[in-house]
PDB file of C-alpha atoms in Angstrom:
ATOM      1  CA  UNK P   1       0.012   0.059   0.011  1.00  0.00           C
ATOM      2  CA  UNK P   2       1.160   3.532  -0.765  1.00  0.00           C
ATOM      3  CA  UNK P   3      -0.356   6.667   1.202  1.00  0.00           C
ATOM      4  CA  UNK P   4       0.004  10.280   0.655  1.00  0.00           C
ATOM      5  CA  UNK P   5      -0.795  12.717   3.323  1.00  0.00           C
ATOM      6  CA  UNK P   6      -0.570  16.495   3.454  1.00  0.00           C
ATOM      7  CA  UNK P   7       0.249  17.907   6.816  1.00  0.00           C
ATOM      8  CA  UNK P   8       1.200  21.346   8.228  1.00  0.00           C
ATOM      9  CA  UNK P   9       3.581  21.596  11.105  1.00  0.00           C
ATOM     10  CA  UNK P  10       3.920  24.947  12.666  1.00  0.00           C
ATOM     11  CA  UNK P  11       4.033  24.572  16.467  1.00  0.00           C
ATOM     12  CA  UNK P  12       7.590  23.329  16.722  1.00  0.00           C
ATOM     13  CA  UNK P  13       6.680  20.064  18.287  1.00  0.00           C
ATOM     14  CA  UNK P  14       7.408  17.933  15.164  1.00  0.00           C
ATOM     15  CA  UNK P  15       5.248  15.264  13.552  1.00  0.00           C
ATOM     16  CA  UNK P  16       4.536  11.563  14.382  1.00  0.00           C
ATOM     17  CA  UNK P  17       3.420   8.944  12.033  1.00  0.00           C
ATOM     18  CA  UNK P  18       1.936   5.756  13.246  1.00  0.00           C
ATOM     19  CA  UNK P  19      -0.295   2.738  12.063  1.00  0.00           C
ATOM     20  CA  UNK P  20      -3.556   1.975  13.867  1.00  0.00           C
ATOM     21  CA  UNK P  21      -6.563  -0.527  13.075  1.00  0.00           C
ATOM     22  CA  UNK P  22      -4.395  -2.698  10.809  1.00  0.00           C
ATOM     23  CA  UNK P  23      -4.879  -6.546  10.972  1.00  0.00           C
ATOM     24  CA  UNK P  24      -1.610  -8.634  11.316  1.00  0.00           C
ATOM     25  CA  UNK P  25       1.994  -7.376  11.269  1.00  0.00           C
ATOM     26  CA  UNK P  26       2.413  -3.907   9.680  1.00  0.00           C
ATOM     27  CA  UNK P  27       5.896  -2.534   8.733  1.00  0.00           C
ATOM     28  CA  UNK P  28       6.986   0.714   7.290  1.00  0.00           C
ATOM     29  CA  UNK P  29       8.910   0.185   4.109  1.00  0.00           C
ATOM     30  CA  UNK P  30       9.658   3.803   3.271  1.00  0.00           C
ATOM     31  CA  UNK P  31       8.824   7.365   4.304  1.00  0.00           C
ATOM     32  CA  UNK P  32       9.351  10.407   2.180  1.00  0.00           C
ATOM     33  CA  UNK P  33       8.868  13.973   3.515  1.00  0.00           C
ATOM     34  CA  UNK P  34       9.120  16.907   1.213  1.00  0.00           C
ATOM     35  CA  UNK P  35       8.098  20.553   1.445  1.00  0.00           C
ATOM     36  CA  UNK P  36       5.287  21.562  -1.103  1.00  0.00           C
ATOM     37  CA  UNK P  37       6.254  25.224  -0.804  1.00  0.00           C
ATOM     38  CA  UNK P  38       4.452  28.337   0.478  1.00  0.00           C
ATOM     39  CA  UNK P  39       0.835  27.649   1.391  1.00  0.00           C
ATOM     40  CA  UNK P  40      -1.763  29.271  -1.071  1.00  0.00           C
ATOM     41  CA  UNK P  41      -3.584  30.746   1.975  1.00  0.00           C
ATOM     42  CA  UNK P  42      -1.785  32.225   5.103  1.00  0.00           C
ATOM     43  CA  UNK P  43      -3.562  33.214   8.417  1.00  0.00           C
ATOM     44  CA  UNK P  44      -2.030  36.419   9.645  1.00  0.00           C
ATOM     45  CA  UNK P  45      -3.921  37.116  12.805  1.00  0.00           C
ATOM     46  CA  UNK P  46      -4.898  35.926  15.343  1.00  0.00           C
ATOM     47  CA  UNK P  47      -1.767  33.903  15.128  1.00  0.00           C
ATOM     48  CA  UNK P  48      -0.988  33.049  18.799  1.00  0.00           C
ATOM     49  CA  UNK P  49      -0.371  34.851  22.054  1.00  0.00           C
ATOM     50  CA  UNK P  50      -3.220  37.452  21.446  1.00  0.00           C
ATOM     51  CA  UNK P  51      -6.000  38.004  23.841  1.00  0.00           C
ATOM     52  CA  UNK P  52      -9.496  39.287  23.432  1.00  0.00           C
ATOM     53  CA  UNK P  53     -12.632  39.279  25.340  1.00  0.00           C
ATOM     54  CA  UNK P  54     -16.146  37.786  24.812  1.00  0.00           C
ATOM     55  CA  UNK P  55     -18.187  40.751  23.115  1.00  0.00           C
ATOM     56  CA  UNK P  56     -14.998  42.140  21.295  1.00  0.00           C
ATOM     57  CA  UNK P  57     -14.746  42.140  17.628  1.00  0.00           C
ATOM     58  CA  UNK P  58     -11.903  39.821  16.563  1.00  0.00           C
ATOM     59  CA  UNK P  59     -10.213  40.643  13.258  1.00  0.00           C
ATOM     60  CA  UNK P  60      -9.438  37.606  11.349  1.00  0.00           C
ATOM     61  CA  UNK P  61      -6.683  38.436   8.776  1.00  0.00           C
ATOM     62  CA  UNK P  62      -5.278  36.372   5.932  1.00  0.00           C
ATOM     63  CA  UNK P  63      -3.649  36.435   2.493  1.00  0.00           C
ATOM     64  CA  UNK P  64      -4.008  34.174  -0.468  1.00  0.00           C
ATOM     65  CA  UNK P  65      -1.951  33.678  -3.706  1.00  0.00           C
ATOM     66  CA  UNK P  66      -4.884  35.111  -5.748  1.00  0.00           C
ATOM     67  CA  UNK P  67      -6.196  31.931  -7.017  1.00  0.00           C
ATOM     68  CA  UNK P  68      -8.348  31.315  -3.921  1.00  0.00           C
ATOM     69  CA  UNK P  69     -11.541  33.420  -4.175  1.00  0.00           C
ATOM     70  CA  UNK P  70     -13.756  32.054  -1.451  1.00  0.00           C
ATOM     71  CA  UNK P  71     -12.809  30.989   2.199  1.00  0.00           C
ATOM     72  CA  UNK P  72     -14.331  29.677   5.355  1.00  0.00           C
ATOM     73  CA  UNK P  73     -13.361  30.354   8.936  1.00  0.00           C
ATOM     74  CA  UNK P  74     -13.323  28.066  11.877  1.00  0.00           C
ATOM     75  CA  UNK P  75     -12.426  28.480  15.630  1.00  0.00           C
ATOM     76  CA  UNK P  76     -11.343  25.670  18.026  1.00  0.00           C
ATOM     77  CA  UNK P  77     -11.754  26.303  21.758  1.00  0.00           C
ATOM     78  CA  UNK P  78      -9.506  23.364  22.735  1.00  0.00           C
ATOM     79  CA  UNK P  79      -6.175  23.522  20.792  1.00  0.00           C
ATOM     80  CA  UNK P  80      -7.597  21.814  17.731  1.00  0.00           C
ATOM     81  CA  UNK P  81      -9.570  18.770  18.977  1.00  0.00           C
ATOM     82  CA  UNK P  82     -12.865  20.312  17.896  1.00  0.00           C
ATOM     83  CA  UNK P  83     -13.560  22.817  15.167  1.00  0.00           C
ATOM     84  CA  UNK P  84     -16.635  25.117  15.034  1.00  0.00           C
ATOM     85  CA  UNK P  85     -17.569  27.094  12.026  1.00  0.00           C
ATOM     86  CA  UNK P  86     -17.529  30.815  12.350  1.00  0.00           C
ATOM     87  CA  UNK P  87     -18.882  31.615   8.924  1.00  0.00           C
ATOM     88  CA  UNK P  88     -22.094  29.391   9.193  1.00  0.00           C
ATOM     89  CA  UNK P  89     -24.269  30.559   6.336  1.00  0.00           C
ATOM     90  CA  UNK P  90     -21.970  31.457   3.551  1.00  0.00           C
ATOM     91  CA  UNK P  91     -18.194  31.715   2.701  1.00  0.00           C
ATOM     92  CA  UNK P  92     -16.439  34.996   2.658  1.00  0.00           C
ATOM     93  CA  UNK P  93     -15.744  35.783  -1.059  1.00  0.00           C
ATOM     94  CA  UNK P  94     -13.049  37.943  -2.741  1.00  0.00           C
ATOM     95  CA  UNK P  95     -14.365  41.533  -3.427  1.00  0.00           C
ATOM     96  CA  UNK P  96     -16.553  41.495  -0.196  1.00  0.00           C
ATOM     97  CA  UNK P  97     -15.751  44.107   2.385  1.00  0.00           C
ATOM     98  CA  UNK P  98     -14.555  41.466   4.863  1.00  0.00           C
ATOM     99  CA  UNK P  99     -12.229  39.707   2.555  1.00  0.00           C
ATOM    100  CA  UNK P 100      -8.822  39.403   4.037  1.00  0.00           C
ATOM    101  CA  UNK P 101     -10.005  41.214   7.179  1.00  0.00           C
ATOM    102  CA  UNK P 102     -13.136  39.660   8.628  1.00  0.00           C
ATOM    103  CA  UNK P 103     -14.810  41.172  11.675  1.00  0.00           C
ATOM    104  CA  UNK P 104     -16.221  38.746  14.031  1.00  0.00           C
ATOM    105  CA  UNK P 105     -18.141  39.722  17.317  1.00  0.00           C
ATOM    106  CA  UNK P 106     -17.072  36.948  19.743  1.00  0.00           C
ATOM    107  CA  UNK P 107     -19.999  35.217  21.423  1.00  0.00           C
ATOM    108  CA  UNK P 108     -19.933  33.507  24.873  1.00  0.00           C
ATOM    109  CA  UNK P 109     -20.156  30.056  23.294  1.00  0.00           C
ATOM    110  CA  UNK P 110     -20.699  28.068  20.085  1.00  0.00           C
ATOM    111  CA  UNK P 111     -22.354  24.704  19.498  1.00  0.00           C
ATOM    112  CA  UNK P 112     -22.189  24.094  23.432  1.00  0.00           C
ATOM    113  CA  UNK P 113     -18.663  25.108  23.751  1.00  0.00           C
ATOM    114  CA  UNK P 114     -17.605  27.990  25.930  1.00  0.00           C
ATOM    115  CA  UNK P 115     -15.170  30.258  23.904  1.00  0.00           C
ATOM    116  CA  UNK P 116     -13.731  31.777  27.194  1.00  0.00           C
ATOM    117  CA  UNK P 117     -10.456  29.720  27.102  1.00  0.00           C
ATOM    118  CA  UNK P 118      -6.758  30.105  26.590  1.00  0.00           C
ATOM    119  CA  UNK P 119      -6.607  27.391  24.059  1.00  0.00           C
ATOM    120  CA  UNK P 120      -8.225  29.014  21.012  1.00  0.00           C
ATOM    121  CA  UNK P 121      -7.118  28.447  17.456  1.00  0.00           C
ATOM    122  CA  UNK P 122      -8.488  30.057  14.227  1.00  0.00           C
ATOM    123  CA  UNK P 123      -8.458  28.153  10.922  1.00  0.00           C
ATOM    124  CA  UNK P 124      -8.961  29.832   7.432  1.00  0.00           C
ATOM    125  CA  UNK P 125      -9.518  27.320   4.546  1.00  0.00           C
ATOM    126  CA  UNK P 126     -10.237  27.317   0.857  1.00  0.00           C
ATOM    127  CA  UNK P 127     -13.918  26.993   0.769  1.00  0.00           C
ATOM    128  CA  UNK P 128     -13.916  24.824  -2.440  1.00  0.00           C
ATOM    129  CA  UNK P 129     -10.520  23.069  -1.850  1.00  0.00           C
ATOM    130  CA  UNK P 130      -8.211  21.535   0.749  1.00  0.00           C
ATOM    131  CA  UNK P 131      -5.678  24.328   1.369  1.00  0.00           C
ATOM    132  CA  UNK P 132      -5.886  25.797   4.753  1.00  0.00           C
ATOM    133  CA  UNK P 133      -3.795  27.621   7.540  1.00  0.00           C
ATOM    134  CA  UNK P 134      -4.337  28.009  11.177  1.00  0.00           C
ATOM    135  CA  UNK P 135      -2.917  29.999  14.184  1.00  0.00           C
ATOM    136  CA  UNK P 136       0.673  28.934  14.974  1.00  0.00           C
ATOM    137  CA  UNK P 137      -0.024  29.121  18.755  1.00  0.00           C
ATOM    138  CA  UNK P 138      -3.093  29.223  20.943  1.00  0.00           C
ATOM    139  CA  UNK P 139      -4.542  32.568  21.967  1.00  0.00           C
ATOM    140  CA  UNK P 140      -6.850  33.654  24.817  1.00  0.00           C
ATOM    141  CA  UNK P 141     -10.458  34.695  25.169  1.00  0.00           C
ATOM    142  CA  UNK P 142     -11.435  36.176  28.309  1.00  0.00           C
ATOM    143  CA  UNK P 143     -14.897  36.281  29.873  1.00  0.00           C
ATOM    144  CA  UNK P 144     -17.109  39.139  29.095  1.00  0.00           C
ATOM    145  CA  UNK P 145     -16.576  42.025  31.595  1.00  0.00           C
ATOM    146  CA  UNK P 146     -19.551  42.828  33.771  1.00  0.00           C
ATOM    147  CA  UNK P 147     -20.621  46.377  34.535  1.00  0.00           C
ATOM    148  CA  UNK P 148     -21.404  47.609  37.898  1.00  0.00           C
ATOM    149  CA  UNK P 149     -20.404  46.041  41.198  1.00  0.00           C
ATOM    150  CA  UNK P 150     -18.765  42.741  40.686  1.00  0.00           C
ATOM    151  CA  UNK P 151     -19.673  39.783  42.917  1.00  0.00           C
ATOM    152  CA  UNK P 152     -17.297  38.355  45.424  1.00  0.00           C
ATOM    153  CA  UNK P 153     -15.882  34.940  45.054  1.00  0.00           C
ATOM    154  CA  UNK P 154     -17.499  33.099  47.996  1.00  0.00           C
ATOM    155  CA  UNK P 155     -15.275  31.333  50.479  1.00  0.00           C
ATOM    156  CA  UNK P 156     -17.113  28.207  49.708  1.00  0.00           C
ATOM    157  CA  UNK P 157     -15.821  28.228  45.944  1.00  0.00           C
ATOM    158  CA  UNK P 158     -12.323  29.459  46.848  1.00  0.00           C
ATOM    159  CA  UNK P 159      -9.748  27.524  48.897  1.00  0.00           C
ATOM    160  CA  UNK P 160      -6.051  28.435  49.387  1.00  0.00           C
ATOM    161  CA  UNK P 161      -3.358  25.895  50.194  1.00  0.00           C
ATOM    162  CA  UNK P 162       0.163  27.169  51.078  1.00  0.00           C
ATOM    163  CA  UNK P 163       3.006  24.809  50.333  1.00  0.00           C
ATOM    164  CA  UNK P 164       6.772  25.324  50.165  1.00  0.00           C
ATOM    165  CA  UNK P 165       7.522  27.275  47.208  1.00  0.00           C
ATOM    166  CA  UNK P 166       3.967  27.484  46.130  1.00  0.00           C
ATOM    167  CA  UNK P 167       0.455  28.635  46.674  1.00  0.00           C
ATOM    168  CA  UNK P 168      -2.439  26.569  45.342  1.00  0.00           C
ATOM    169  CA  UNK P 169      -5.881  28.086  44.798  1.00  0.00           C
ATOM    170  CA  UNK P 170      -8.750  25.813  44.307  1.00  0.00           C
ATOM    171  CA  UNK P 171     -11.189  27.779  42.025  1.00  0.00           C
ATOM    172  CA  UNK P 172     -14.588  27.240  40.274  1.00  0.00           C
ATOM    173  CA  UNK P 173     -14.992  27.054  36.518  1.00  0.00           C
ATOM    174  CA  UNK P 174     -13.639  29.820  34.347  1.00  0.00           C
ATOM    175  CA  UNK P 175     -10.437  31.830  33.541  1.00  0.00           C
ATOM    176  CA  UNK P 176      -9.111  33.334  36.497  1.00  0.00           C
ATOM    177  CA  UNK P 177      -6.341  35.808  37.244  1.00  0.00           C
ATOM    178  CA  UNK P 178      -4.421  35.762  40.548  1.00  0.00           C
ATOM    179  CA  UNK P 179      -2.026  38.420  41.864  1.00  0.00           C
ATOM    180  CA  UNK P 180      -0.025  38.543  45.006  1.00  0.00           C
ATOM    181  CA  UNK P 181       0.964  41.955  46.263  1.00  0.00           C
ATOM    182  CA  UNK P 182       3.456  42.821  48.817  1.00  0.00           C
ATOM    183  CA  UNK P 183       2.907  45.428  51.831  1.00  0.00           C
ATOM    184  CA  UNK P 184       3.706  48.324  49.411  1.00  0.00           C
ATOM    185  CA  UNK P 185       1.237  47.147  46.811  1.00  0.00           C
ATOM    186  CA  UNK P 186       3.793  45.880  44.415  1.00  0.00           C
ATOM    187  CA  UNK P 187       3.143  42.721  42.417  1.00  0.00           C
ATOM    188  CA  UNK P 188       5.249  39.856  43.800  1.00  0.00           C
ATOM    189  CA  UNK P 189       3.761  37.035  41.787  1.00  0.00           C
ATOM    190  CA  UNK P 190       1.051  36.356  39.184  1.00  0.00           C
ATOM    191  CA  UNK P 191      -0.644  33.284  37.514  1.00  0.00           C
ATOM    192  CA  UNK P 192      -3.627  32.907  34.966  1.00  0.00           C
ATOM    193  CA  UNK P 193      -5.349  29.617  34.456  1.00  0.00           C
ATOM    194  CA  UNK P 194      -8.586  28.125  33.373  1.00  0.00           C
ATOM    195  CA  UNK P 195     -10.686  26.260  35.857  1.00  0.00           C
ATOM    196  CA  UNK P 196     -12.341  24.328  37.274  1.00  0.00           C
ATOM    197  CA  UNK P 197      -9.190  23.148  38.980  1.00  0.00           C
ATOM    198  CA  UNK P 198      -6.014  24.164  40.845  1.00  0.00           C
ATOM    199  CA  UNK P 199      -4.134  27.476  40.008  1.00  0.00           C
ATOM    200  CA  UNK P 200      -0.603  27.649  41.246  1.00  0.00           C
ATOM    201  CA  UNK P 201       1.364  30.594  42.047  1.00  0.00           C
ATOM    202  CA  UNK P 202       5.093  30.210  42.609  1.00  0.00           C
ATOM    203  CA  UNK P 203       6.246  31.787  45.639  1.00  0.00           C
ATOM    204  CA  UNK P 204       9.880  30.669  46.010  1.00  0.00           C
ATOM    205  CA  UNK P 205      12.337  33.476  46.711  1.00  0.00           C
ATOM    206  CA  UNK P 206       9.556  35.579  48.260  1.00  0.00           C
ATOM    207  CA  UNK P 207      10.224  36.850  51.823  1.00  0.00           C
ATOM    208  CA  UNK P 208       7.936  35.894  54.666  1.00  0.00           C
ATOM    209  CA  UNK P 209       5.179  38.319  55.541  1.00  0.00           C
ATOM    210  CA  UNK P 210       1.508  39.218  54.859  1.00  0.00           C
ATOM    211  CA  UNK P 211       0.479  39.555  51.273  1.00  0.00           C
ATOM    212  CA  UNK P 212      -2.653  40.650  49.622  1.00  0.00           C
ATOM    213  CA  UNK P 213      -4.150  38.035  47.197  1.00  0.00           C
ATOM    214  CA  UNK P 214      -6.397  39.494  44.331  1.00  0.00           C
ATOM    215  CA  UNK P 215      -8.370  37.033  42.250  1.00  0.00           C
ATOM    216  CA  UNK P 216     -10.467  38.064  39.241  1.00  0.00           C
ATOM    217  CA  UNK P 217     -12.758  35.473  37.494  1.00  0.00           C
ATOM    218  CA  UNK P 218     -15.944  35.292  35.491  1.00  0.00           C
ATOM    219  CA  UNK P 219     -18.133  38.177  36.820  1.00  0.00           C
ATOM    220  CA  UNK P 220     -16.577  37.848  40.313  1.00  0.00           C
ATOM    221  CA  UNK P 221     -13.520  38.893  42.327  1.00  0.00           C
ATOM    222  CA  UNK P 222     -11.827  38.423  45.627  1.00  0.00           C
ATOM    223  CA  UNK P 223      -9.303  40.161  47.828  1.00  0.00           C
ATOM    224  CA  UNK P 224      -7.898  38.913  51.062  1.00  0.00           C
ATOM    225  CA  UNK P 225      -4.784  39.284  53.186  1.00  0.00           C
ATOM    226  CA  UNK P 226      -2.597  36.051  53.271  1.00  0.00           C
ATOM    227  CA  UNK P 227       0.353  35.224  55.491  1.00  0.00           C
ATOM    228  CA  UNK P 228       3.242  33.679  53.634  1.00  0.00           C
ATOM    229  CA  UNK P 229       5.431  31.512  55.959  1.00  0.00           C
ATOM    230  CA  UNK P 230       8.282  29.815  53.926  1.00  0.00           C
TER     231      UNK P 230
END
């Protein structure tokens, strides 16, 4: 058997090839890898490391070689495991106002998947072909900012655990930002993570004392004094 496969590797992690589902012994007789040249479609933005908020207008920008005249756009909230169409009803066509610079108002969720995550990727593909390109690295979509007085994170949903060299925060679902401030209000440490789960703040090298812990999450925040004994 001979198999041809086109693959795009852009994250620096390399590529693996394996056999699965075959009956009996299977052996690889030969492997040829070659560069097919520049992609006829290239995603320019968002291309990794960016951040936006739910409700913002995300500008999806791309370039083509001139032969592609119609594209579709997809988003993945989980680093490429699932892809959800952004252009649902029609393609984006050359000559339209959004060609090459498509404005998209970010919703809270799509197809049951929350888009408030730090593992987002965008893919732009040839609507009538197989050529495509996607974000080189993941980017972050933060939860929508709530107006007015923000609720406090209840003590029942937030638990801290101080260990040598680190501080563990047990948090409810959502993307949270935690900062540790010293007595003069200067940031001593910071961490951002997606829950539910444990957010870890590295505290090695920090002097003993009482610090102020600030946590911001989806529609809520918390501030408390915290002794650091290490």
